PDB file of C-alpha atoms in Angstrom:
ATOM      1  CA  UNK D1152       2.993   3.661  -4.230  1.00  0.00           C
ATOM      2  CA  UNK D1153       0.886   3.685  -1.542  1.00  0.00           C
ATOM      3  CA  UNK D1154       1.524   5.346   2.012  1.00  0.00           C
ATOM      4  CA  UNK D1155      -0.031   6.587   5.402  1.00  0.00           C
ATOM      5  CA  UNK D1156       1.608   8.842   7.515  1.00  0.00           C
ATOM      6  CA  UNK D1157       0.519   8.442  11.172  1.00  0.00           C
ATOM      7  CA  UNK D1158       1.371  10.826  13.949  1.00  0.00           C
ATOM      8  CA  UNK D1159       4.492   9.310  16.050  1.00  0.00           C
ATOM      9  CA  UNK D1160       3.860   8.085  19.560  1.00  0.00           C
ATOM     10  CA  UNK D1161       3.893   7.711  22.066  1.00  0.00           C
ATOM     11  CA  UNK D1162       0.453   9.879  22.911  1.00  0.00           C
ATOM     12  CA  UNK D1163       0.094   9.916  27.308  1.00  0.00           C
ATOM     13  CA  UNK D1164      -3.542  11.729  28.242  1.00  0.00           C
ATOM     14  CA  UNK D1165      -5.209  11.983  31.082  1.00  0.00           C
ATOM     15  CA  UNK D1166      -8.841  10.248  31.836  1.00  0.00           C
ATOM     16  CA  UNK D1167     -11.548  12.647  30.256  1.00  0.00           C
ATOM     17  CA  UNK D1168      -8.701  14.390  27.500  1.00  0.00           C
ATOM     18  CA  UNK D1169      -9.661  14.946  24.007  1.00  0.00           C
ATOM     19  CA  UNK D1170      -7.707  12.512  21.956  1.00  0.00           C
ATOM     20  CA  UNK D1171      -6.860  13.308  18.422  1.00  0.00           C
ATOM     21  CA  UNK D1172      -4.194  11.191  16.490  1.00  0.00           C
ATOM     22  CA  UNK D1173      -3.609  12.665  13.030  1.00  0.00           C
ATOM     23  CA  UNK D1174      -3.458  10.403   9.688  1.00  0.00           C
ATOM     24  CA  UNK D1175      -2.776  11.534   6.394  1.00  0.00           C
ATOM     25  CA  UNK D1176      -2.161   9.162   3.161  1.00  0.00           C
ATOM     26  CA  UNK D1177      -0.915   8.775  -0.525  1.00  0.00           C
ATOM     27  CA  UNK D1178      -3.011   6.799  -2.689  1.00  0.00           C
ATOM     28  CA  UNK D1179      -3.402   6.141  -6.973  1.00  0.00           C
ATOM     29  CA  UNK D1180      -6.935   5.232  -6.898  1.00  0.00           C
ATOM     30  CA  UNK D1181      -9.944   5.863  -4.599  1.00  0.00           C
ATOM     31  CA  UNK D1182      -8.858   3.693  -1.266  1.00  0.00           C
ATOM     32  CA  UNK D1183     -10.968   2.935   1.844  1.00  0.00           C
ATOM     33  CA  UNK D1184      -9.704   3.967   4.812  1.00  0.00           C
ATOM     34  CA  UNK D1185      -9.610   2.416   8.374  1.00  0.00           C
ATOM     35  CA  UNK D1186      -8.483   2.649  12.223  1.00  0.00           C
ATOM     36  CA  UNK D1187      -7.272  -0.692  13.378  1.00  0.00           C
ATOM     37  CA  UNK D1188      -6.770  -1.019  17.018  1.00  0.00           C
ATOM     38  CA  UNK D1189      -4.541  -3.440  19.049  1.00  0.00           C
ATOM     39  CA  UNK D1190      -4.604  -3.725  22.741  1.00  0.00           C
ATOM     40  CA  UNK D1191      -1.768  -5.259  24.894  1.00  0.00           C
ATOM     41  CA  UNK D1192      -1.395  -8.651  24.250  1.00  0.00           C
ATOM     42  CA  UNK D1193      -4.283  -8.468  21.620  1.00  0.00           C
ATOM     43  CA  UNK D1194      -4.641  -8.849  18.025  1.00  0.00           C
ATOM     44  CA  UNK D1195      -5.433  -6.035  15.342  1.00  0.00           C
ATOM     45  CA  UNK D1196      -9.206  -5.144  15.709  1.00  0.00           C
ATOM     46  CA  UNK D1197     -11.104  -3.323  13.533  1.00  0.00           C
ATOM     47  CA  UNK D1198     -12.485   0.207  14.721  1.00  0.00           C
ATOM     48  CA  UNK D1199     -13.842   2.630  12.357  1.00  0.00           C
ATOM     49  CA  UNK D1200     -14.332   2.855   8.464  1.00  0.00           C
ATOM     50  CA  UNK D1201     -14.967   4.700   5.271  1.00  0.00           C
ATOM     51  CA  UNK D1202     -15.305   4.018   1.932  1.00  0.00           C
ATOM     52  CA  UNK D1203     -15.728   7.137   0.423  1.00  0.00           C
ATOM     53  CA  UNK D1204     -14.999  10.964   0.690  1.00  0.00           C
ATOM     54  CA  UNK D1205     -16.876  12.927   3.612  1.00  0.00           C
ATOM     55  CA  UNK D1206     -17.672   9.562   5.432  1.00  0.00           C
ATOM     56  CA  UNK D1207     -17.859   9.540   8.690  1.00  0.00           C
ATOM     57  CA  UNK D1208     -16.518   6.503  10.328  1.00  0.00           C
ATOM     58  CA  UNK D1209     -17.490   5.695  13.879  1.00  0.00           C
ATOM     59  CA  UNK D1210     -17.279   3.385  16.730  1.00  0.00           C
ATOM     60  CA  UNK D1211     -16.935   2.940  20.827  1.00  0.00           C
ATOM     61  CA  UNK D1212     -16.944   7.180  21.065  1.00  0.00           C
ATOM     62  CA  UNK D1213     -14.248   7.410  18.215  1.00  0.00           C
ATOM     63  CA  UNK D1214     -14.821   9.544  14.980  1.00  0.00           C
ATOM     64  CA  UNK D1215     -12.772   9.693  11.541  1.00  0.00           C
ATOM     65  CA  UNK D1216     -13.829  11.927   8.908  1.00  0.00           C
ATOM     66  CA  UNK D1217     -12.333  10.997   5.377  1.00  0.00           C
ATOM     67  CA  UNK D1218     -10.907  13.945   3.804  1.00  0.00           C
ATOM     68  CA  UNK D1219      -9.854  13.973   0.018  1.00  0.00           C
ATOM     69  CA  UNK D1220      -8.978  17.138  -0.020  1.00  0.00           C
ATOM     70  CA  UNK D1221      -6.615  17.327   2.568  1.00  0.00           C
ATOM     71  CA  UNK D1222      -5.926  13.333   2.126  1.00  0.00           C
ATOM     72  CA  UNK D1223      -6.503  12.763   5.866  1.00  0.00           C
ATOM     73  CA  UNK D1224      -8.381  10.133   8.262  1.00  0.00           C
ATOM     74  CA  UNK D1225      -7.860  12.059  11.834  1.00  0.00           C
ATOM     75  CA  UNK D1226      -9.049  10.130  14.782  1.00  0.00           C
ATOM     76  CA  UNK D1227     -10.625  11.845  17.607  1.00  0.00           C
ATOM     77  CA  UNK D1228     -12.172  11.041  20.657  1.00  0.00           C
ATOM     78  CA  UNK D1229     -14.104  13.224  22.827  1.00  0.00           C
ATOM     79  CA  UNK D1230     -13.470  11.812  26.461  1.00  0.00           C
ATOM     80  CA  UNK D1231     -11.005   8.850  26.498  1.00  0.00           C
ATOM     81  CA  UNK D1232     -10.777   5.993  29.301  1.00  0.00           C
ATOM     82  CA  UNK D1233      -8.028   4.054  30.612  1.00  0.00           C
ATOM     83  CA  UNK D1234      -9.441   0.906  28.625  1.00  0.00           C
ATOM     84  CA  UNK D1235      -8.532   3.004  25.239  1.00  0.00           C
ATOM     85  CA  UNK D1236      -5.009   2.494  26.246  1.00  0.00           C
ATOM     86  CA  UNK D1237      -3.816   0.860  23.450  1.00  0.00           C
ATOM     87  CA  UNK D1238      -1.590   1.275  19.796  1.00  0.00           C
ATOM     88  CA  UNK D1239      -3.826   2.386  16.712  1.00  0.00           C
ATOM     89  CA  UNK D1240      -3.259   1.746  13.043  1.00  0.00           C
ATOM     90  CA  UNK D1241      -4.216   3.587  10.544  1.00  0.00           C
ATOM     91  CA  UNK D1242      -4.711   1.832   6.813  1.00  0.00           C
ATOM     92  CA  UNK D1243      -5.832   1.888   3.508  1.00  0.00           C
ATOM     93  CA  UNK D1244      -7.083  -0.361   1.103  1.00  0.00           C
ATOM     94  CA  UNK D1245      -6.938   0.540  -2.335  1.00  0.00           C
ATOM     95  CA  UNK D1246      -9.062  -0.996  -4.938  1.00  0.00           C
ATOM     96  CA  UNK D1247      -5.818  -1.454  -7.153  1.00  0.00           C
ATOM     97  CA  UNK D1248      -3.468  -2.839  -4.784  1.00  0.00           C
ATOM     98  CA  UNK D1249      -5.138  -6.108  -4.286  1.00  0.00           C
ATOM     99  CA  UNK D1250      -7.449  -4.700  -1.358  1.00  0.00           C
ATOM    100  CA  UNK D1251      -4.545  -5.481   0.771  1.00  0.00           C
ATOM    101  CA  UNK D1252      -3.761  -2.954   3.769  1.00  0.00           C
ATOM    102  CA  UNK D1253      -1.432  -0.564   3.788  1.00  0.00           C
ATOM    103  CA  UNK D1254      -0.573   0.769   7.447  1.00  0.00           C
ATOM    104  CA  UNK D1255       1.041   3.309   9.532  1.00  0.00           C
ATOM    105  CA  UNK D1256       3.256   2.997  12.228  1.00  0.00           C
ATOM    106  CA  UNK D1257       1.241   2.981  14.955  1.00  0.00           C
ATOM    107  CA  UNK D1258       0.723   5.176  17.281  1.00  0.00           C
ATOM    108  CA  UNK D1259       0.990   4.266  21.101  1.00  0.00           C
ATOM    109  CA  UNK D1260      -2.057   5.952  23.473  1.00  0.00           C
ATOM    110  CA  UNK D1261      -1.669   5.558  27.382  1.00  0.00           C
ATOM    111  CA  UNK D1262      -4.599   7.253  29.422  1.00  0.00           C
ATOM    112  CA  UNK D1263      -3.848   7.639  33.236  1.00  0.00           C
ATOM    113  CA  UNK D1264      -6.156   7.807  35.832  1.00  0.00           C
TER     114      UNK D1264
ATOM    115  CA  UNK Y1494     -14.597 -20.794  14.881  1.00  0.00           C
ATOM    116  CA  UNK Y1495     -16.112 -16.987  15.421  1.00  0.00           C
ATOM    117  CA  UNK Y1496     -12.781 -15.519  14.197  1.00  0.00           C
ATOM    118  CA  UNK Y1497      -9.260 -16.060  12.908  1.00  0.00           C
ATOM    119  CA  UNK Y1498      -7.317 -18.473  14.426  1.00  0.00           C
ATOM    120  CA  UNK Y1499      -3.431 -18.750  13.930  1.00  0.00           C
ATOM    121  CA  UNK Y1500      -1.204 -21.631  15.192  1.00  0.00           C
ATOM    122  CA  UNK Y1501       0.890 -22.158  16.925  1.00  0.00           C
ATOM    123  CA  UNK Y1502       0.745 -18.722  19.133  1.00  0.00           C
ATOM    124  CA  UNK Y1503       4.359 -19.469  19.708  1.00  0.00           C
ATOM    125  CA  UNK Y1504       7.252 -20.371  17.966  1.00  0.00           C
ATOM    126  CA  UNK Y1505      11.033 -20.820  18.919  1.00  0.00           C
ATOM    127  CA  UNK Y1506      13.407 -22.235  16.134  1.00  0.00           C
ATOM    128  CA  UNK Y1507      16.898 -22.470  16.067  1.00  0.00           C
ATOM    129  CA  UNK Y1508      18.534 -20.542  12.859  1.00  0.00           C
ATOM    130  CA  UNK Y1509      18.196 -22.372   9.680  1.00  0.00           C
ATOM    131  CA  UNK Y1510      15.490 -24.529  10.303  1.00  0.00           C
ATOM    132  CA  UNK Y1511      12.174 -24.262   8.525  1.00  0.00           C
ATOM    133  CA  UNK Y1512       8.675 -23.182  10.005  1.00  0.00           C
ATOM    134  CA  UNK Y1513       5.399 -23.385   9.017  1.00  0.00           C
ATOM    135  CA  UNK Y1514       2.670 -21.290  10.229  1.00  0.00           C
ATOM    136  CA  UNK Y1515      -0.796 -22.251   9.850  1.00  0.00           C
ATOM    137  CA  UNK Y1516      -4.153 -19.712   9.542  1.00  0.00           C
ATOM    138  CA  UNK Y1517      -7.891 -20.990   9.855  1.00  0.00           C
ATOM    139  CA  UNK Y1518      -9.878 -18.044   8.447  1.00  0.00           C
ATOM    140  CA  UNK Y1519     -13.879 -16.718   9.014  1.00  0.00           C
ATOM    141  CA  UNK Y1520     -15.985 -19.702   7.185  1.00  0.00           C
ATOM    142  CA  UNK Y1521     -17.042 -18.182   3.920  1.00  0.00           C
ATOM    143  CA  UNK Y1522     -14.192 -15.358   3.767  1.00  0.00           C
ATOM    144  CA  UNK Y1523     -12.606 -16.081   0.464  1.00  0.00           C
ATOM    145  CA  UNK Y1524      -9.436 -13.569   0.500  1.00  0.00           C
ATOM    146  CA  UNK Y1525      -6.930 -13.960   2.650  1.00  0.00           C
ATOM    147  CA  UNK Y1526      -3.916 -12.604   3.712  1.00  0.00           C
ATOM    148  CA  UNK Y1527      -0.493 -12.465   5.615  1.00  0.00           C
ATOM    149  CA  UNK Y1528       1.205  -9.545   7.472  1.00  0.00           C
ATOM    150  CA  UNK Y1529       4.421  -9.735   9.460  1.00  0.00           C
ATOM    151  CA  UNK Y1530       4.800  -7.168  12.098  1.00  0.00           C
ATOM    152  CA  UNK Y1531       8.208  -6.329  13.224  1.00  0.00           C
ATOM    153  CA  UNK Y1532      10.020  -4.136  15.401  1.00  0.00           C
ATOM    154  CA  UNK Y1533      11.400  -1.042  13.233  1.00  0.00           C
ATOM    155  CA  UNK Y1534       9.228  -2.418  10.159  1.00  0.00           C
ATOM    156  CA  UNK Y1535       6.094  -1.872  11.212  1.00  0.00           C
ATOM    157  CA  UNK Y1536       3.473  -3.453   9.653  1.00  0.00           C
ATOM    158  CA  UNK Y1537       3.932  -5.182   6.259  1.00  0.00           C
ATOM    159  CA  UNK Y1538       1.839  -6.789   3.917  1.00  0.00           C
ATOM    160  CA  UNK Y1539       3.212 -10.156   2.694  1.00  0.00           C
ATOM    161  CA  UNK Y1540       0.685 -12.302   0.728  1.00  0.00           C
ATOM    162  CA  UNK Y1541      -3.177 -12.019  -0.826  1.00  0.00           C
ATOM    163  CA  UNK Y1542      -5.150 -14.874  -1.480  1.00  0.00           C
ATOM    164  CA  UNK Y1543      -8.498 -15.122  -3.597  1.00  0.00           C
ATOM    165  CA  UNK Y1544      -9.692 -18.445  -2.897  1.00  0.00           C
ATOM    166  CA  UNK Y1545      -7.074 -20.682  -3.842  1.00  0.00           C
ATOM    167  CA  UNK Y1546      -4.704 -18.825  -6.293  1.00  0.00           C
ATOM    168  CA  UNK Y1547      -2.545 -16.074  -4.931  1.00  0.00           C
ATOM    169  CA  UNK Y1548      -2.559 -12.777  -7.304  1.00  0.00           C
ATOM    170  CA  UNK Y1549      -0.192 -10.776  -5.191  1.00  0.00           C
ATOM    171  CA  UNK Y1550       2.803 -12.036  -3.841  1.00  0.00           C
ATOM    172  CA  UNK Y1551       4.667  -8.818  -3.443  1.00  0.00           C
ATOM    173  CA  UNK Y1552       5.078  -8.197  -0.379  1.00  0.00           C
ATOM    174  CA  UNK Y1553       7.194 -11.282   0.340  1.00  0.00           C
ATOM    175  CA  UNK Y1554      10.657 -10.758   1.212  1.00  0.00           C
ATOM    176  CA  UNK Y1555      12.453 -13.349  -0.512  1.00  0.00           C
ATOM    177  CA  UNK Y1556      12.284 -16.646  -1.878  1.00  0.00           C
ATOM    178  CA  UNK Y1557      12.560 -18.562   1.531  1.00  0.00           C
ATOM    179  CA  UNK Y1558       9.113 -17.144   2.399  1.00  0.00           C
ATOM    180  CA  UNK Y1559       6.042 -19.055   0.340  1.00  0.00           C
ATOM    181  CA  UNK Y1560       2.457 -19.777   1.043  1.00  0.00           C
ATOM    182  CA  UNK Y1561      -0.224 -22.008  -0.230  1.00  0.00           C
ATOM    183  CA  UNK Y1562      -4.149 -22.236   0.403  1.00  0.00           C
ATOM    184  CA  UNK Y1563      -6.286 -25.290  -0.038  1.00  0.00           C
ATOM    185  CA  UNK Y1564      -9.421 -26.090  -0.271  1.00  0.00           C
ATOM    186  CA  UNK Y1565     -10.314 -21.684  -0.117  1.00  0.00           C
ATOM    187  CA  UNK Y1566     -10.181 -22.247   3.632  1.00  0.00           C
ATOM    188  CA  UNK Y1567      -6.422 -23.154   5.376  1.00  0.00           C
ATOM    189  CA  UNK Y1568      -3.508 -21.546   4.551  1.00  0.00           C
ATOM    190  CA  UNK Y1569      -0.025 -21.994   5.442  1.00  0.00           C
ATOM    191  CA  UNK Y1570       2.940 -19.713   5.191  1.00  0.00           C
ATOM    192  CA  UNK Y1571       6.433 -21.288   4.959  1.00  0.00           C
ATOM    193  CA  UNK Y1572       9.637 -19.971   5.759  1.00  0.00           C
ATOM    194  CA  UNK Y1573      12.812 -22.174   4.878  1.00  0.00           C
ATOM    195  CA  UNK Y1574      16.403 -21.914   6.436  1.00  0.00           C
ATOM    196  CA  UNK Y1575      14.858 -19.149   8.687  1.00  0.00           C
ATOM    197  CA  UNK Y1576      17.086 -16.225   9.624  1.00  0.00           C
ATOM    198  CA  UNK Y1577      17.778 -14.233  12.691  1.00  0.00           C
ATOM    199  CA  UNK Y1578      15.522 -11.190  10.438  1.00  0.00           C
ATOM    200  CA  UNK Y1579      12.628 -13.629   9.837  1.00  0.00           C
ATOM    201  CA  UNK Y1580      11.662 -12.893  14.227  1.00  0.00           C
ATOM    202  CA  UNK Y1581       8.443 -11.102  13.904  1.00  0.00           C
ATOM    203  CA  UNK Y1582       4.626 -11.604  14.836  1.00  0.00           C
ATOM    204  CA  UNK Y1583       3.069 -13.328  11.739  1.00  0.00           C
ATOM    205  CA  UNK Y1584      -0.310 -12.064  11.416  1.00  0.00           C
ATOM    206  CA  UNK Y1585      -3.399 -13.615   9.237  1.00  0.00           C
ATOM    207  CA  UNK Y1586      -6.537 -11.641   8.143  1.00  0.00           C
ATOM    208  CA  UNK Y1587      -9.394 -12.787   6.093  1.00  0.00           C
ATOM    209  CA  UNK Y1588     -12.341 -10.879   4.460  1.00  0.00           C
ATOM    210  CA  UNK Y1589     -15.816 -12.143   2.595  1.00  0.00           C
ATOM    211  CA  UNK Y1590     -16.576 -10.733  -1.010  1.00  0.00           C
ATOM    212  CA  UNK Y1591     -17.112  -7.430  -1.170  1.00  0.00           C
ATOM    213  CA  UNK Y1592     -19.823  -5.721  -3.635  1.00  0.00           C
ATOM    214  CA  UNK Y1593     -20.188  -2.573  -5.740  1.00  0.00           C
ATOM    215  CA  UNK Y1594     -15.929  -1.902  -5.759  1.00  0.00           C
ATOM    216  CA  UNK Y1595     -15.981  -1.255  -1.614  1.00  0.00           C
ATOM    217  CA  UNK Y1596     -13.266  -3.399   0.310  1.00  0.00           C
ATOM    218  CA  UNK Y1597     -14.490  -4.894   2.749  1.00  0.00           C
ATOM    219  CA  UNK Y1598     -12.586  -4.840   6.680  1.00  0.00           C
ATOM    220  CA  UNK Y1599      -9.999  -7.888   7.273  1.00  0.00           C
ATOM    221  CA  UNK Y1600     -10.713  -9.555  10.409  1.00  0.00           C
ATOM    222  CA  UNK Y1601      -6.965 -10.659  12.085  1.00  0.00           C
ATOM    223  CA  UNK Y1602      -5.999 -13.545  14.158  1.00  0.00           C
ATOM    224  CA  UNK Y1603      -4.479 -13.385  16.875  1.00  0.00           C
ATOM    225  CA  UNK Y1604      -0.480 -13.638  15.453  1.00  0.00           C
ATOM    226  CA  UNK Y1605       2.272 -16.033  15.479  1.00  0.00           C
ATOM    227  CA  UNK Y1606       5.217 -14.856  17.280  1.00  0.00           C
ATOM    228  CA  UNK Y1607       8.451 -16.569  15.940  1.00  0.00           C
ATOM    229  CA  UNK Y1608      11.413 -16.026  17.132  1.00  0.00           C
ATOM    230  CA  UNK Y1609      14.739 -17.445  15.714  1.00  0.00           C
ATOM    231  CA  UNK Y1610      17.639 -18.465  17.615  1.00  0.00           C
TER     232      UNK Y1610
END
């Protein structure tokens, strides 16, 4: 079945650090792929997408690349801020599960000051 | 409202007892679905809905757990004679049509948190 692999936590960086946290999935057909983010006492918010392979997905400074050859959805982040403190999903949807989301375990960032 | 909203935000229930858990998604989104997130579990898929009718119920854990939807809008997710292993945040998402095979993103409410005494 269906699986993403998500780099364990928990990630600690300081202000200004290059953030990457490192995705890679199992899929039968041709999913989408997705960073979800959730910040303390927050729900699940969407933050990036792609639909297809070599899409770029990106929002708020954040970048995903999707990879098919290397079945992969990195995130990276050039400077991060103390507001990006939070725990980030990555997910897939594929076409012949139902679209439902499959996620990974989460990843916890904290950025100090 | 602008989003998903989930009620209650809280709920405390003594072992045994039944819950219901209620989830008002985006006007117009016609799926719509249920995750429980747990400690240890992580995040699991429980229930899809496609307006009314419910094509994929795999993901629930037993046969204490059901849903229904009415209406293509409201949808409630029961759990009878709840367990100690039912505490988790109950999360909702919905999602409008999506075109040419792409998915597209679930918007989430905010969670139930239940915990069981």
């Amino acid at each position: 079945g269906d699986s993403v692999t998500q780099m364990e936590g928990p990630v600690t960086l300081s202000e200004e650090a290059f953030l990457t946290i490192n995705c890679t999935y199992t899929a039968t057909g041709y999913p989408s792929l997705f960073w979800y983010v959730q910040y303390p006492g927050e729900g699940l918010q969407l933050l990036l997408k792609a639909t297809k392979a070599d899409d770029k997905g990106s929002n708020k400074g954040f970048e995903a690349t999707y990879r098919k050859e290397t079945t992969s959805f990195h995130l990276e982040k050039g400077s991060v801020q103390v507001s990006d403190s939070a725990v980030y999903f990555c997910a897939l949807s594929d076409l012949g599960s139902a679209r439902q989301l499959t996620f990974g375990s989460g990843t916890q960032l904290t950025v100090l000051p | 409202g602008a989003g998903v909203s989930q009620s209650p935000s809280n709920k405390v229930t003594e072992k045994g007892k039944d819950v219901e858990l209620r989830c008002d998604p985006i006007s117009g989104h016609t799926a719509l679905y249920w995750y429980r997130q747990s400690l240890g579990q992580g995040l699991e898929f429980l229930i899809y809905f496609q307006g009314n009718s419910a094509p994929d119920k795999s993901g629930l854990p037993s046969d204490r757990f059901s849903a229904e939807r009415t209406g293509g809008s409201v949808s409630t997710l029961t759990i009878q004679r709840t367990q100690q292993e039912d505490s988790a945040v109950y999360l909702c998402a919905s999602s409008s049509p999506g075109t040419g095979g792409t998915n597209q993103p679930q918007h989430f409410g905010d969670g139930t948190r239940l915990s069981i005494l």
